[in-house]
Short mmCIF file of C-alpha atoms in Angstrom, two decimals:
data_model
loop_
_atom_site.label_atom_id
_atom_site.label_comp_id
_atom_site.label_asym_id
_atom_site.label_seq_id
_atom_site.Cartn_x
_atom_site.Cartn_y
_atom_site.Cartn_z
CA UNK A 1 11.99 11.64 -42.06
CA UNK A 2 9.83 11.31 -45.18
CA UNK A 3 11.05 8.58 -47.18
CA UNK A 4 9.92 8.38 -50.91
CA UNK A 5 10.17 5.53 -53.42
CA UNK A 6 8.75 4.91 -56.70
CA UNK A 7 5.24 4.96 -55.00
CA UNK A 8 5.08 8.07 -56.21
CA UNK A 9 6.14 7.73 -59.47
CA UNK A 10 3.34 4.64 -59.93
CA UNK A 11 1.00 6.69 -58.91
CA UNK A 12 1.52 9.73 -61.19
CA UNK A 13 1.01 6.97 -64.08
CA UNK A 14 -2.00 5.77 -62.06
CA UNK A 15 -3.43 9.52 -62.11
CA UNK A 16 -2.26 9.52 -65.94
CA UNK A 17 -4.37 6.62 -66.53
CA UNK A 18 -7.12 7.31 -64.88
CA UNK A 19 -7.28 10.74 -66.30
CA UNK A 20 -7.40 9.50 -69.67
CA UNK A 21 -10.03 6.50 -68.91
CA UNK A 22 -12.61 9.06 -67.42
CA UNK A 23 -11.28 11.11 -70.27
CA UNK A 24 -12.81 9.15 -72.96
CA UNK A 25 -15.15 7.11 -70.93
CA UNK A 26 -17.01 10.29 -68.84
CA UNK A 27 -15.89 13.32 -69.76
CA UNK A 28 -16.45 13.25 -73.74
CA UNK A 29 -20.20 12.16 -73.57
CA UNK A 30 -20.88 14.19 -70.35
CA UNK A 31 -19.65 17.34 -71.89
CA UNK A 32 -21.31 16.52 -75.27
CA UNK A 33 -24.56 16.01 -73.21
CA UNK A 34 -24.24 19.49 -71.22
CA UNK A 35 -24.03 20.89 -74.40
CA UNK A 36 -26.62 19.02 -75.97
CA UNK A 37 -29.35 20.31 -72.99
CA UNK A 38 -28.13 23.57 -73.33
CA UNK A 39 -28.56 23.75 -76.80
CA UNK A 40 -31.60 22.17 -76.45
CA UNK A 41 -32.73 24.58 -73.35
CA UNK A 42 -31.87 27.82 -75.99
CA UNK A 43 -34.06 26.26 -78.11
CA UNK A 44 -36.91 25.91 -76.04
CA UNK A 45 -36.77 29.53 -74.76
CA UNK A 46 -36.10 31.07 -78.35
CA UNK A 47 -39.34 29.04 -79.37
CA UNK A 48 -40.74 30.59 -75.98
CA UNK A 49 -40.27 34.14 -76.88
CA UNK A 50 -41.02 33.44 -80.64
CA UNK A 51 -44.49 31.89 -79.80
CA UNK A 52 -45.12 34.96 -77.43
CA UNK A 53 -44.62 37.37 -80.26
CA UNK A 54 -46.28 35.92 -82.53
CA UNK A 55 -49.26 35.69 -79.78
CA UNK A 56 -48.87 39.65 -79.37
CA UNK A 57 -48.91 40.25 -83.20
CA UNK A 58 -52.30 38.20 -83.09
CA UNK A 59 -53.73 39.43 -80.29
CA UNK A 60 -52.86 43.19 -81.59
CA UNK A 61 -54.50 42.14 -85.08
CA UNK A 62 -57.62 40.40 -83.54
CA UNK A 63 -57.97 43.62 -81.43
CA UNK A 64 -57.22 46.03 -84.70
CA UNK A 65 -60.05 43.93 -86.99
CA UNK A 66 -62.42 44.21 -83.75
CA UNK A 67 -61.84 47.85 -83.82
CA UNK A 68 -62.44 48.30 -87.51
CA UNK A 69 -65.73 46.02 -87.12
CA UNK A 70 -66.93 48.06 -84.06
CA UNK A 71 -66.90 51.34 -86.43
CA UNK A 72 -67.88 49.81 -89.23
CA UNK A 73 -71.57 48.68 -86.97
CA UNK A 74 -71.21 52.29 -85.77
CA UNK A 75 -71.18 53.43 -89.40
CA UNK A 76 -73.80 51.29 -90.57
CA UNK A 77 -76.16 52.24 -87.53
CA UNK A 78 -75.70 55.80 -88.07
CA UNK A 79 -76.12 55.80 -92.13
CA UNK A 80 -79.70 53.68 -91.20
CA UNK A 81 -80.73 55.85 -88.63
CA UNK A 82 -80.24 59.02 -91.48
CA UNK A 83 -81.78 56.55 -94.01
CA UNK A 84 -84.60 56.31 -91.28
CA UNK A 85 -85.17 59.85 -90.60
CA UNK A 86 -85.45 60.65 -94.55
CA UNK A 87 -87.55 58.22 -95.38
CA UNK A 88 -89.63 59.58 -92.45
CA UNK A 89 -89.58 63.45 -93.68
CA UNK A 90 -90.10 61.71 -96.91
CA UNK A 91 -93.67 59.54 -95.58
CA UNK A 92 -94.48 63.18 -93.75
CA UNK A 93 -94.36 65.23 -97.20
CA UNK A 94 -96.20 62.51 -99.41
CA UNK A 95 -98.80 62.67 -96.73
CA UNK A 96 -98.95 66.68 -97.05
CA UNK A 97 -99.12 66.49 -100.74
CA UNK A 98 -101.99 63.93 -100.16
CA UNK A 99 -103.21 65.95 -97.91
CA UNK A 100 -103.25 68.73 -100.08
CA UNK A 101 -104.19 67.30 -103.01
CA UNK A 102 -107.18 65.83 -101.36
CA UNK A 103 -108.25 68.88 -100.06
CA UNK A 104 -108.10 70.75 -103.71
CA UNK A 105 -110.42 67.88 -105.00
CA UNK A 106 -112.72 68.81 -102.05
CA UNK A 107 -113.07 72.43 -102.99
CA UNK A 108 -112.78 71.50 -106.51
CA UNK A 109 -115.81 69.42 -105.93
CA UNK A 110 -117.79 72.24 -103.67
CA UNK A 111 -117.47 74.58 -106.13
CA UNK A 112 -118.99 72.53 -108.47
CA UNK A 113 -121.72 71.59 -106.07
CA UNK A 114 -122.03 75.26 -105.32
CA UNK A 115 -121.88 75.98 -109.12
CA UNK A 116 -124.91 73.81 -109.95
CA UNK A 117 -127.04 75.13 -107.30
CA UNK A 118 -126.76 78.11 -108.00
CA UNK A 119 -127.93 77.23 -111.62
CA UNK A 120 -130.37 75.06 -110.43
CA UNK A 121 -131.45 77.77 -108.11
CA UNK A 122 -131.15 80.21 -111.19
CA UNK A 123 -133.77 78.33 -113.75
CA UNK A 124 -136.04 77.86 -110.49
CA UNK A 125 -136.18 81.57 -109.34
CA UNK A 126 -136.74 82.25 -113.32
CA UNK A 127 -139.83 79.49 -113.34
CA UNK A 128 -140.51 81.11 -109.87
CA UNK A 129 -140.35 84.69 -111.33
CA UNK A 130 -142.89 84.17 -114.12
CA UNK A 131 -145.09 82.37 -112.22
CA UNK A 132 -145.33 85.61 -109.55
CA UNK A 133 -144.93 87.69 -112.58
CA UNK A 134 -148.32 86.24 -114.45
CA UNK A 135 -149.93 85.81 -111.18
CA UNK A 136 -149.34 89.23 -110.23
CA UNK A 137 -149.48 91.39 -113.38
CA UNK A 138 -152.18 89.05 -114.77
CA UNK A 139 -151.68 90.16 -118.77
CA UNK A 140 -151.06 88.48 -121.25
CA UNK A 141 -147.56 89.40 -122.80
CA UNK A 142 -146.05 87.37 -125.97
CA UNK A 143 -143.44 85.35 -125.40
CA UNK A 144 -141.05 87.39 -126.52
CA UNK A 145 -141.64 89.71 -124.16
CA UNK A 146 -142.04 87.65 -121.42
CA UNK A 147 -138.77 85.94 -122.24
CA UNK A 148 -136.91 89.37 -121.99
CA UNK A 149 -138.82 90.39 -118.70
CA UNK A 150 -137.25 87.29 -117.14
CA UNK A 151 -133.93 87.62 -118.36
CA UNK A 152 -133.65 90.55 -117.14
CA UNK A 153 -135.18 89.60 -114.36
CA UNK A 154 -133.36 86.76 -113.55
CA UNK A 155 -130.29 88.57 -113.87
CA UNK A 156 -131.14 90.92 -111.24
CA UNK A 157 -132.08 88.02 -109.23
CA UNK A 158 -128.74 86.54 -110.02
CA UNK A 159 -126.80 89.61 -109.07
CA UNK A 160 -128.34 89.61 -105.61
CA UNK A 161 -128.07 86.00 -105.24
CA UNK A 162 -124.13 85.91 -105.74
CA UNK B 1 -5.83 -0.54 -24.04
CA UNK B 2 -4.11 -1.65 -26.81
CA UNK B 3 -0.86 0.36 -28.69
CA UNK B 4 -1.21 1.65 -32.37
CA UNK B 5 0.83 -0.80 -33.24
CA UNK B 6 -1.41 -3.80 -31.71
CA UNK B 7 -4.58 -2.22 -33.63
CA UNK B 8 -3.02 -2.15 -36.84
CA UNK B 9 -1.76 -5.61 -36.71
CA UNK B 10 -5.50 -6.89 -35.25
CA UNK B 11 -6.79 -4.98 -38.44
CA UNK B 12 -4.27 -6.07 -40.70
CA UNK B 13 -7.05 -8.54 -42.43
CA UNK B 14 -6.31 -8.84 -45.34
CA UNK B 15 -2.21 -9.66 -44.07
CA UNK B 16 -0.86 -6.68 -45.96
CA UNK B 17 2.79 -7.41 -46.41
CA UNK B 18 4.85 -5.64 -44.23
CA UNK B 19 8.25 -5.30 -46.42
CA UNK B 20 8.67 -3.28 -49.59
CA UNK B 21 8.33 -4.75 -53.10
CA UNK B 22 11.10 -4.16 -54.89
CA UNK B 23 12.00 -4.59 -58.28
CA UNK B 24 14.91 -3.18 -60.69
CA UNK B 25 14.43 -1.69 -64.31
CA UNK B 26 16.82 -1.09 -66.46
CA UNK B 27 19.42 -0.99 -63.71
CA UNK B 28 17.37 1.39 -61.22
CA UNK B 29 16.32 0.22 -57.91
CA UNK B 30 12.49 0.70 -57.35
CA UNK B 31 10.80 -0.05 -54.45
CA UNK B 32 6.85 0.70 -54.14
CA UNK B 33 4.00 0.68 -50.61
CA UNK B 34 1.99 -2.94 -51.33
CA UNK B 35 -1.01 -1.30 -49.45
CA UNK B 36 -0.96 1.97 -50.86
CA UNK B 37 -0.87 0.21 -54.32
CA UNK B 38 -3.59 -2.21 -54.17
CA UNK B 39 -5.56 -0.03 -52.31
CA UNK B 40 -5.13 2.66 -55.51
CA UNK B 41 -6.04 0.02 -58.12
CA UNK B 42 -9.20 -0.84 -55.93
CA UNK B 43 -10.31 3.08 -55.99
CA UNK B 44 -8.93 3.03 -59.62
CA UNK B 45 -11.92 0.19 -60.51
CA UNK B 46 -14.20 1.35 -58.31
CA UNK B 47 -13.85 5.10 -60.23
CA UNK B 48 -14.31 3.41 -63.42
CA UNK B 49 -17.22 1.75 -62.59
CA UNK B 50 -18.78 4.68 -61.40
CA UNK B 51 -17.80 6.63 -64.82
CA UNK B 52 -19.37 3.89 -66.95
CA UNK B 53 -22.17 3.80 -64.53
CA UNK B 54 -22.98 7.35 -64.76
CA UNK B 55 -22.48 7.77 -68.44
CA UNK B 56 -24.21 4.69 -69.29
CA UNK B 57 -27.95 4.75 -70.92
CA UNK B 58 -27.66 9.05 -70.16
CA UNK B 59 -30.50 10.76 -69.73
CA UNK B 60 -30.92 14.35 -71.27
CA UNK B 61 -33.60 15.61 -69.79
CA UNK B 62 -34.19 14.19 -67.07
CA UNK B 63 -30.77 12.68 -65.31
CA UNK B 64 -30.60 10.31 -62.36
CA UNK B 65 -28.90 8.19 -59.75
CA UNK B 66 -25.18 8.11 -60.99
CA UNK B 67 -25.53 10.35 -63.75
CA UNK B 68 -26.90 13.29 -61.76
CA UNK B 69 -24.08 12.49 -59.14
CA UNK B 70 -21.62 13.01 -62.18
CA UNK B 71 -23.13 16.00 -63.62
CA UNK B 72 -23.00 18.13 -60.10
CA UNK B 73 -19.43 17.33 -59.57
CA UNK B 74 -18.82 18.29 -63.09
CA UNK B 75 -20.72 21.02 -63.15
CA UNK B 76 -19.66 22.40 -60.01
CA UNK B 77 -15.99 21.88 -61.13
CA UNK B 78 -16.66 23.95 -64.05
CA UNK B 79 -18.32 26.67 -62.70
CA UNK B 80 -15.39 27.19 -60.34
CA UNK B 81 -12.81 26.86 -63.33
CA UNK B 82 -14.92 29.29 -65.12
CA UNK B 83 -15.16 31.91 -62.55
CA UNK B 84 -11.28 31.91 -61.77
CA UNK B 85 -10.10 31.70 -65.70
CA UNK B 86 -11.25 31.97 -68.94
CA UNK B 87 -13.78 29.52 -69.93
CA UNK B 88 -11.45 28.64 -73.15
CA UNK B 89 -8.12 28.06 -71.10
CA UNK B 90 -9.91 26.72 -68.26
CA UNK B 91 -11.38 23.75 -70.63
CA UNK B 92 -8.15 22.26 -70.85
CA UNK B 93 -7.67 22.09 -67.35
CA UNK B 94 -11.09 20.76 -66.69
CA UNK B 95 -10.96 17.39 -67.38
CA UNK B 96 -7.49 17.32 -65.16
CA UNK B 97 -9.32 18.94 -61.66
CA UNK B 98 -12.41 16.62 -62.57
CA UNK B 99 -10.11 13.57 -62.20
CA UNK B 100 -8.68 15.45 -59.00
CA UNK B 101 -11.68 15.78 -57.26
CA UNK B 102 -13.14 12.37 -57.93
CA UNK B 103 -9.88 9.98 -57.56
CA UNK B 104 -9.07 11.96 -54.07
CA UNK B 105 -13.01 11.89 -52.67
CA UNK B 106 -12.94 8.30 -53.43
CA UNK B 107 -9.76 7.60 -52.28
CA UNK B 108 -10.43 9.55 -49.08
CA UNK B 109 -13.55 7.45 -48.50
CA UNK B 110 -12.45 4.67 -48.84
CA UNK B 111 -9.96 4.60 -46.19
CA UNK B 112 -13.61 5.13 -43.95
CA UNK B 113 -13.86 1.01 -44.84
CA UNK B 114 -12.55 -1.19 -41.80
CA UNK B 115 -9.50 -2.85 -42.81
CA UNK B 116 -8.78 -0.66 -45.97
CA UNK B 117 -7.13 2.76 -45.98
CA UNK B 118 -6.99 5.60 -48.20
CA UNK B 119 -3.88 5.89 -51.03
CA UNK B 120 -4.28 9.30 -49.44
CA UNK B 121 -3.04 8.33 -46.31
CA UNK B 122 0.37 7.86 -48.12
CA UNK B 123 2.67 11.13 -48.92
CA UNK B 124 3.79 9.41 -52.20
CA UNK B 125 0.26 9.58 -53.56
CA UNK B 126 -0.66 13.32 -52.11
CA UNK B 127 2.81 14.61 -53.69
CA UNK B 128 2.48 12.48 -56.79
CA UNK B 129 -1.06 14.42 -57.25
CA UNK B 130 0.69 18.19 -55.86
CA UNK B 131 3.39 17.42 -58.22
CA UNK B 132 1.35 16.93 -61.38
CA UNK B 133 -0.59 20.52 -59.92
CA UNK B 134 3.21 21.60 -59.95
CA UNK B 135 3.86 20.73 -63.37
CA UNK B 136 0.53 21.76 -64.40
CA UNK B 137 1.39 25.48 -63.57
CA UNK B 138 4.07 25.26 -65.44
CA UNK B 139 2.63 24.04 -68.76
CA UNK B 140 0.13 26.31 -68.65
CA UNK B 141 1.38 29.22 -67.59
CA UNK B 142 4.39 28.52 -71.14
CA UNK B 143 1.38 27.23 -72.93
CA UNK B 144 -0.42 30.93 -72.40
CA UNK B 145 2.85 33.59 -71.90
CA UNK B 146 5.88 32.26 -73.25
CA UNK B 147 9.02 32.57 -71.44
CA UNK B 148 7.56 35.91 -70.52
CA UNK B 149 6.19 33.30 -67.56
CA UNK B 150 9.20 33.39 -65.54
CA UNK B 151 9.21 37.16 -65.59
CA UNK B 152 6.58 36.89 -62.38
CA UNK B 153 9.61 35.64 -60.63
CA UNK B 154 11.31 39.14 -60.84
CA UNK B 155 8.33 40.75 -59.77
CA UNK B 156 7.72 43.44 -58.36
CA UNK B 157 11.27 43.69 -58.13
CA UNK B 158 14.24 41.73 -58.49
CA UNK B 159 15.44 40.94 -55.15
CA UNK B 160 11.40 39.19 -54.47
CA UNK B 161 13.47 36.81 -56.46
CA UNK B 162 13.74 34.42 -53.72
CA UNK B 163 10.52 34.99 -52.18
CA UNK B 164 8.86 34.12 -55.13
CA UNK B 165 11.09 30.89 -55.62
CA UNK B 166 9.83 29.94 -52.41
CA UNK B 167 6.16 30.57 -52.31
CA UNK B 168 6.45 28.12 -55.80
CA UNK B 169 8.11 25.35 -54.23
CA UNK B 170 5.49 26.06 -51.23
CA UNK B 171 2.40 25.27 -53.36
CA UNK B 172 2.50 22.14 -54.12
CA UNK B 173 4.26 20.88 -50.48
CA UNK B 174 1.49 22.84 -49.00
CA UNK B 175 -1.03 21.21 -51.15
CA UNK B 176 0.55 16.98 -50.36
CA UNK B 177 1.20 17.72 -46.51
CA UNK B 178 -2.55 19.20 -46.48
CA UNK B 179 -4.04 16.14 -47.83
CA UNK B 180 -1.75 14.09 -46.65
CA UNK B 181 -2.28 15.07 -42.88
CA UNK B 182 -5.85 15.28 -42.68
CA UNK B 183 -6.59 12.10 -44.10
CA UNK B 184 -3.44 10.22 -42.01
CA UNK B 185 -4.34 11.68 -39.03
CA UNK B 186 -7.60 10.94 -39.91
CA UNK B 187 -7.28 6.82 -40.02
CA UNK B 188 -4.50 7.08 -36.98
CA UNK B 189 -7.75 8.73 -35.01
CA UNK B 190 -9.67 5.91 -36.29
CA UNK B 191 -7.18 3.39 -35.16
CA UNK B 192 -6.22 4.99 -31.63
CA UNK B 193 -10.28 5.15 -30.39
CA UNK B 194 -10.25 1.08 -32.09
CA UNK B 195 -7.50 0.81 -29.00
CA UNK B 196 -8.00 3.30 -26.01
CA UNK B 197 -11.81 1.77 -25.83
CA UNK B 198 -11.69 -1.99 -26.13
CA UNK B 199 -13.73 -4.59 -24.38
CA UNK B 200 -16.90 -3.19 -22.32
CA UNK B 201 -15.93 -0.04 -23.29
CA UNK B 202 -16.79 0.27 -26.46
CA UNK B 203 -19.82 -2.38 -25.83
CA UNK B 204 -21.23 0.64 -23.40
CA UNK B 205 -21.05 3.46 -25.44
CA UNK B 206 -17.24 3.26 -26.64
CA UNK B 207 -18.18 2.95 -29.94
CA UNK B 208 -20.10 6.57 -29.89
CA UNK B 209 -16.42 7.93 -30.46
CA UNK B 210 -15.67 5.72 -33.32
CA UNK B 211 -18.90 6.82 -34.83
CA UNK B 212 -18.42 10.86 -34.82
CA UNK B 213 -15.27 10.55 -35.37
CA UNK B 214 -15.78 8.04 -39.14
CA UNK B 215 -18.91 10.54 -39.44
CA UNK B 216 -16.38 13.68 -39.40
CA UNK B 217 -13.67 11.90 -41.38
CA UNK B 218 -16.45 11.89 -44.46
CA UNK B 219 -16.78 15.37 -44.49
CA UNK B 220 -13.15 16.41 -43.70
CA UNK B 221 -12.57 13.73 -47.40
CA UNK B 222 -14.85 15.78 -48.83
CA UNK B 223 -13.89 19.01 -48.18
CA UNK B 224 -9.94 17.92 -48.36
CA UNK B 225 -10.83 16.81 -52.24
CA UNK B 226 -12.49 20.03 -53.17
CA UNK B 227 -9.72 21.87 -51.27
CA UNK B 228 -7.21 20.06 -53.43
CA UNK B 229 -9.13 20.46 -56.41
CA UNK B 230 -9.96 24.43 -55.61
CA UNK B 231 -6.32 25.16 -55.07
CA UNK B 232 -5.12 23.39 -58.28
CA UNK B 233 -8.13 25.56 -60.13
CA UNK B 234 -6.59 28.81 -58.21
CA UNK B 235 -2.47 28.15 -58.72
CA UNK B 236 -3.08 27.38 -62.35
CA UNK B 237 -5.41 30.44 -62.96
CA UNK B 238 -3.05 32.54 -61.50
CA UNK B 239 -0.39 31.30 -64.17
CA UNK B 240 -2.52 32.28 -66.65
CA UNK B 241 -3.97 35.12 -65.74
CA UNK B 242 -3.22 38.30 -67.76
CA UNK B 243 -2.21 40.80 -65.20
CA UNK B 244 -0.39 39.48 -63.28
#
């Protein structure tokens, strides 16, 4: 038969003692540790997923301002290439108005040309007409006369000419 | 072959006495178990030194030899408490089932030692530890319902009355005779293959037995300490649980 004796009652003040040894001795820095990595382990992940974020926002603006640049060169290429073009059309009609002004001078100058020859070829058909005139009518006319004959003459010439 | 008896004298090294010691105190007889004594102040220093051991120069981040043995018994303690009881009753209890499981697993281990036994091996200390479980139950299930506590005795009706009285008292005999027998029977085993193979016996391969059998005896200490401690965590809960 089981037979107790105050065994058991020292060793319910040995637990007791114990209990309050590793109490104070273990348990309150273990548990303050635990704590202490935990906390510490929040930390790191909040700082985790803060960091992240904060990458996205970046990332989101670096690819925003990249955006923005890309249609700003698209801008800038298309306004040159219309810059381009009208200074072309622009080069094209100076050269027509050259052109054209160039080419009035021309006739401008023929028809002078054509205007003095014609005079030219006036006085010499006149000096040419009183020459056949004297030759061939061989009298002697004053010079009066003579200078009417060839006037008139020379404007019949004149009118056949042009 | 020798008798149990024979063995434990030829191991008796360190000449435990064989008598009580008695003493009186304030008129009342007391009588205590020399080996089972000594033998609990030896696990009681060697559990301290392990404490200051493992909470000395702590590591936070990155924990080691003692410290990390600590922190896994602790931490496995606690998740157990947790899951059976609310984290904010359970921390009471926590420190309590901590103590459980390490005084027992070093108590049951070091009865593995030639020559020493386990304070385990001894019903005082297994129903000095059920008994506290006892209490324990008590205190918190007060601490958490009241008097409405004792109401679980009348339930579901009132003639469970006696049922219920019984499966109390069961818990923490249960809990000592559990301990108690394992570990017991455990160091009688122990003893008995010391005797049946003596001489060439145990020379020539004898000593095989001995071997499987201390190997066992480790893991039945372990799992008898987290049994203990498991069951204290599960009859307390059950005080305090809400519905029951």
């Amino acid at each position: 038969m089981l037979e107790f004796n105050a065994t058991l009652l020292a060793q319910v003040v040995h637990f007791l003692i114990l209990l309050i040894f590793l109490r104070f001795v273990a348990y309150k820095p273990l548990i303050k540790l635990l704590s202490d990595r935990q906390r510490l382990i929040e930390n790191n992940i909040n700082a985790a997923e803060q960091e992240r974020q904060q990458a996205g926002q970046l990332k989101e603006e670096l690819e925003s301002d990249l955006r923005r640049a890309r249609e700003q060169a698209q801008d800038i290429i298309q306004k040159a290439a219309k810059a381009a073009e009208d200074q072309a059309v622009e080069i094209i009609e100076n050269a027509k108005n050259e052109a054209k002004r160039l080419k009035e001078s021309a006739l401008a100058e023929i028809q002078r040309e054509k205007d003095k020859a014609v005079a030219e070829m006036r006085d010499q058909a006149a000096s040419l007409a009183v020459l056949a005139a004297g030759k061939i009518l061989e009298r002697q006319i004053d010079d009066k006369i003579q200078h009417e004959l060839v006037r008139e003459f020379v404007k019949e010439a004149g009118e056949l000419l042009c | 072959m020798l008798s149990l008896q024979e063995v434990e004298e030829k191991l008796n090294f360190w000449n435990w006495p064989h008598h009580h010691w008695d003493t009186t105190l304030g008129g009342v007889h007391l009588s205590f178990n020399p080996k089972t004594m000594i033998m609990t102040w030896i696990v009681m220093i060697i559990v301290a030194f392990f404490a200051v051991s493992a909470t000395r120069n702590m590591d936070l981040r990155r924990p080691r030899g003692a410290q990390n043995v600590l922190e896994m018994m602790f931490e496995g303690i606690r998740n157990l408490v947790n899951q059976n009881m609310d984290p904010q009753k359970g921390a009471n209890l926590l420190s309590i089932v901590v103590t459980f499981f390490i005084f027992i697993l070093f108590s049951n281990m070091i009865g593995l030692i030639p020559t020493l036994s386990s304070p385990t091996a001894d019903y005082n200390t297994t129903f000095a530890l059920s008994l506290t479980t006892f209490v324990l139950i008590y205190i918190f299930g007060i601490r958490y319902k009241g008097a409405g506590y004792f109401k679980h005795y009348f339930q579901p009706y009132v003639f469970f009355l006696p049922i219920n009285l019984i499966e109390d008292l069961s818990k923490p005999i249960t809990l000592a005779f559990r301990l108690y027998g394992n570990i017991y029977g455990g160091e009688v085993l122990i003893a008995v293959l010391l005797g049946l193979l003596t001489g060439w016996v145990d020379v020539c391969g004898g000593f095989i037995a001995s071997v499987i059998w201390l190997a066992f005896s480790i893991f039945v200490g372990f799992i008898q300490a987290f049994i203990f401690t498991m069951l204290s965590i599960a009859y307390v809960s059950q005080a305090v649980a809400e519905n029951h």
